[in-house]
Amino acid sequence: MGDYAYAAPSTVDSTVELLSNTAQSGGRAQVLAGGTDVLVQMRSVDREPRLLVDVKQLAETNKLSIGDEEIYIGAAIASAVLNENAELKGKLPGLIESADLIGSTQIQGRCTIGGNLCNSSPAGDTIPALIANSAVCHIVGADGERNVPVEDFLTGVGTNCMAPHEFLLGLRIPTPKGRTGDAYLRFIPRTEMDIAVAGAGVRLTLDENGTCTEARVGIGAVAPTALVVPDAAAALIGSNVDEAALNAAADACSAAASPITDKRGTVEYRTKVVGVLCKRAGAIARDRAVVA
Amino acid sequence: MAKVHVSTTVNGQPQEVLVEPNDSLLDTLRDGLGLTGTKEGCATGDCGACSVTLDGRLVCSCLVLGVEADGKEVGTIEGVADGDGLHVLQQKFLEHAALQCGVCTPGFIVAAKALLEKNPDPDETTIRYWLAGNLCRCTGYDKIVRAVQDAASELATPA
């Protein structure tokens, strides 16, 4: 077992080189963004010394751009910084709310959407909202860059598709156009500072008649990874997102859930509640789309 | 283990300190720089006793590495008072008896100061949500919230 070390490379190439060399020499590197999960884990469940590779100095991981086609959110931008960006919050209120739900003011000053995704907890709050928004992970490594949809990025509880030589640069999200709205809701037994018992994110687009033309639904904390639920989206598309359509979407979410029973909730409870959250988030997304 | 040299600014004063790569900023402040006003409660980011500002933003110093303070400005409880003159928040915490054991108090004051700098006139709900990451196990929160409200009104009153 070696010692802890720390590096904060200033370029993407040198970061990849550092990660690759460490992996090839049999060492262990861990990418560090806000550190609100990593530092806790390295003092409790995972004390093995490693090279901490801080990616906060990179221009690419701090990039935030809102284009006509794509919104790019750098992986190392603190949640509080995103929340203070009125234009971003106006475009993706549901996603920014999902990030804002995580932790206290102090945690918000450090935690990142990229870190929440890379921690790959089944209950990560931003993940269903990212899935609903068709977010794509912009990954770089020794073999170059690749783009992976969030729902394909996750491989299990706390695991994802990235190789040891790779890291997340940012997230690409299609810019909402016209009458589009998103929303994310989770259930916790307190008012804040807790881990989701279940969560659901919805993004949908309405035409001029109020008919839903596009929809995406993501659910969290009810399976080993957050999931995309195509059947719930199908229940909304072509409808006016009325009670019947929302109930059908809710049933699809409950059907897609395969939760566990733990101290936060039972299988039966989570299965029911994830549908209720989808229904409520769908109604919020619809109301936002009407005024967008 | 190879120590790392860190150049940082704490409460406006340039500081040079050697840290282990996995030392927290809290360790660096307390053990490296002797600034023991910042307290360790949980060391997992849940209690807020170790609250400091990093380049003006409120953080838990237990969830920041000491090395990450290199080139940054850190603000701690030691920088809140002006010499022997207490900050309004400190004075109001005394007047309202908003503390008992006092371990949470530096974190509350640093956090409340960050709030009033961002929002000089917060309502009670805003104060309670902003301070939700600061836990007090002695007094409860009413006296703390009242002290912050009183400090905000006093700061808003032209001298």
CSV table of C-alpha atoms in Angstrom, one decimal, chain B residues 11-150:
chain,number,residue,atom,x,y,z
B,11,ASN,CA,-8.2,36.1,6.8
B,12,GLY,CA,-6.2,38.4,4.5
B,13,GLN,CA,-2.8,37.1,5.8
B,14,PRO,CA,-0.5,35.2,3.4
B,15,GLN,CA,0.4,31.8,4.9
B,16,GLU,CA,2.8,29.1,3.9
B,17,VAL,CA,2.2,25.6,5.3
B,18,LEU,CA,3.3,22.0,4.7
B,19,VAL,CA,0.4,19.5,4.5
B,20,GLU,CA,-0.1,15.8,3.9
B,21,PRO,CA,-1.8,15.3,0.5
B,22,ASN,CA,-4.9,13.8,2.3
B,23,ASP,CA,-5.1,16.4,5.1
B,24,SER,CA,-8.3,18.3,5.2
B,25,LEU,CA,-8.4,22.1,5.1
B,26,LEU,CA,-9.7,21.7,8.7
B,27,ASP,CA,-6.6,19.8,9.7
B,28,THR,CA,-4.4,22.4,8.0
B,29,LEU,CA,-6.1,25.3,9.7
B,30,ARG,CA,-6.1,23.7,13.2
B,31,ASP,CA,-2.9,21.7,13.3
B,32,GLY,CA,-0.8,23.4,10.6
B,33,LEU,CA,-1.7,27.1,11.2
B,34,GLY,CA,-2.9,26.9,14.9
B,35,LEU,CA,-6.2,28.4,14.0
B,36,THR,CA,-8.4,26.3,16.3
B,37,GLY,CA,-11.5,28.5,16.2
B,38,THR,CA,-12.8,26.3,13.4
B,39,LYS,CA,-14.2,23.2,15.0
B,40,GLU,CA,-14.5,19.5,14.0
B,41,GLY,CA,-17.9,18.0,14.6
B,42,CYS,CA,-18.7,15.1,12.3
B,43,ALA,CA,-15.9,15.3,9.7
B,44,THR,CA,-18.4,14.1,7.1
B,45,GLY,CA,-19.9,17.4,6.0
B,46,ASP,CA,-23.1,17.0,7.9
B,47,CYS,CA,-22.8,19.3,10.9
B,48,GLY,CA,-21.2,22.6,9.6
B,49,ALA,CA,-19.1,23.2,12.7
B,50,CYS,CA,-16.0,23.5,10.4
B,51,SER,CA,-17.6,26.1,8.1
B,52,VAL,CA,-15.2,28.5,6.4
B,53,THR,CA,-15.2,30.5,3.2
B,54,LEU,CA,-13.0,29.5,0.3
B,55,ASP,CA,-12.7,32.4,-2.2
B,56,GLY,CA,-15.8,33.8,-0.6
B,57,ARG,CA,-17.9,30.7,-0.9
B,58,LEU,CA,-19.2,28.9,2.2
B,59,VAL,CA,-17.8,25.3,2.5
B,60,CYS,CA,-17.2,22.6,5.1
B,61,SER,CA,-13.4,22.7,5.6
B,62,CYS,CA,-13.6,18.9,6.5
B,63,LEU,CA,-14.6,18.3,2.8
B,64,VAL,CA,-11.8,20.3,1.3
B,65,LEU,CA,-8.2,19.2,1.1
B,66,GLY,CA,-5.6,21.5,2.6
B,67,VAL,CA,-3.7,21.3,-0.8
B,68,GLU,CA,-6.9,22.7,-2.5
B,69,ALA,CA,-6.4,25.9,-0.6
B,70,ASP,CA,-3.2,26.7,-2.5
B,71,GLY,CA,-3.6,30.1,-4.2
B,72,LYS,CA,-7.0,30.6,-2.6
B,73,GLU,CA,-8.4,32.9,0.1
B,74,VAL,CA,-9.7,31.3,3.2
B,75,GLY,CA,-12.0,33.0,5.7
B,76,THR,CA,-12.3,31.6,9.2
B,77,ILE,CA,-14.0,32.7,12.5
B,78,GLU,CA,-10.7,34.3,13.5
B,79,GLY,CA,-11.2,36.8,10.8
B,80,VAL,CA,-14.8,37.8,11.7
B,81,ALA,CA,-14.0,40.3,14.6
B,82,ASP,CA,-12.2,43.5,13.9
B,83,GLY,CA,-9.4,43.3,16.5
B,84,ASP,CA,-11.1,43.5,19.9
B,85,GLY,CA,-14.3,44.7,18.4
B,86,LEU,CA,-16.9,42.0,17.9
B,87,HIS,CA,-18.8,41.6,14.6
B,88,VAL,CA,-22.5,42.4,15.0
B,89,LEU,CA,-23.3,38.7,14.6
B,90,GLN,CA,-21.0,37.8,17.4
B,91,GLN,CA,-22.5,40.5,19.6
B,92,LYS,CA,-26.0,39.4,18.8
B,93,PHE,CA,-25.2,35.7,19.5
B,94,LEU,CA,-24.1,36.9,23.0
B,95,GLU,CA,-27.2,39.2,23.6
B,96,HIS,CA,-29.6,36.5,22.5
B,97,ALA,CA,-27.8,33.7,24.4
B,98,ALA,CA,-27.6,31.8,21.1
B,99,LEU,CA,-25.1,29.3,22.3
B,100,GLN,CA,-24.4,26.9,25.1
B,101,CYS,CA,-21.4,24.7,24.6
B,102,GLY,CA,-20.2,26.8,21.7
B,103,VAL,CA,-18.8,24.1,19.5
B,104,CYS,CA,-21.2,24.9,16.7
B,105,THR,CA,-21.0,28.7,17.1
B,106,PRO,CA,-18.0,29.5,14.9
B,107,GLY,CA,-19.6,27.6,12.0
B,108,PHE,CA,-23.0,29.3,12.6
B,109,ILE,CA,-21.4,32.8,12.6
B,110,VAL,CA,-19.2,32.1,9.5
B,111,ALA,CA,-22.3,30.7,7.7
B,112,ALA,CA,-24.6,33.5,8.8
B,113,LYS,CA,-22.0,36.1,7.8
B,114,ALA,CA,-21.8,34.6,4.3
B,115,LEU,CA,-25.6,34.7,4.1
B,116,LEU,CA,-25.9,38.4,5.1
B,117,GLU,CA,-23.2,39.3,2.6
B,118,LYS,CA,-25.2,37.6,-0.1
B,119,ASN,CA,-28.7,38.6,1.2
B,120,PRO,CA,-28.7,41.5,3.7
B,121,ASP,CA,-32.4,41.1,4.4
B,122,PRO,CA,-33.3,37.4,4.6
B,123,ASP,CA,-36.6,36.3,6.0
B,124,GLU,CA,-36.8,33.6,8.6
B,125,THR,CA,-37.4,30.8,6.2
B,126,THR,CA,-34.3,31.8,4.2
B,127,ILE,CA,-32.2,31.9,7.3
B,128,ARG,CA,-33.4,28.5,8.4
B,129,TYR,CA,-32.7,26.9,5.0
B,130,TRP,CA,-29.3,28.6,4.7
B,131,LEU,CA,-28.3,27.4,8.1
B,132,ALA,CA,-29.8,23.9,7.7
B,133,GLY,CA,-26.2,22.6,7.3
B,134,ASN,CA,-25.2,23.8,10.7
B,135,LEU,CA,-26.3,21.6,13.6
B,136,CYS,CA,-26.7,22.7,17.2
B,137,ARG,CA,-27.4,20.1,19.8
B,138,CYS,CA,-27.7,22.4,22.8
B,139,THR,CA,-29.9,25.5,22.4
B,140,GLY,CA,-32.1,24.6,19.5
B,141,TYR,CA,-32.3,27.1,16.7
B,142,ASP,CA,-34.8,29.8,17.7
B,143,LYS,CA,-32.2,31.9,19.5
B,144,ILE,CA,-29.7,31.5,16.7
B,145,VAL,CA,-32.3,32.6,14.1
B,146,ARG,CA,-33.3,35.6,16.2
B,147,ALA,CA,-29.7,36.6,16.6
B,148,VAL,CA,-29.2,36.5,12.9
B,149,GLN,CA,-32.4,38.5,12.2
B,150,ASP,CA,-31.4,41.1,14.8
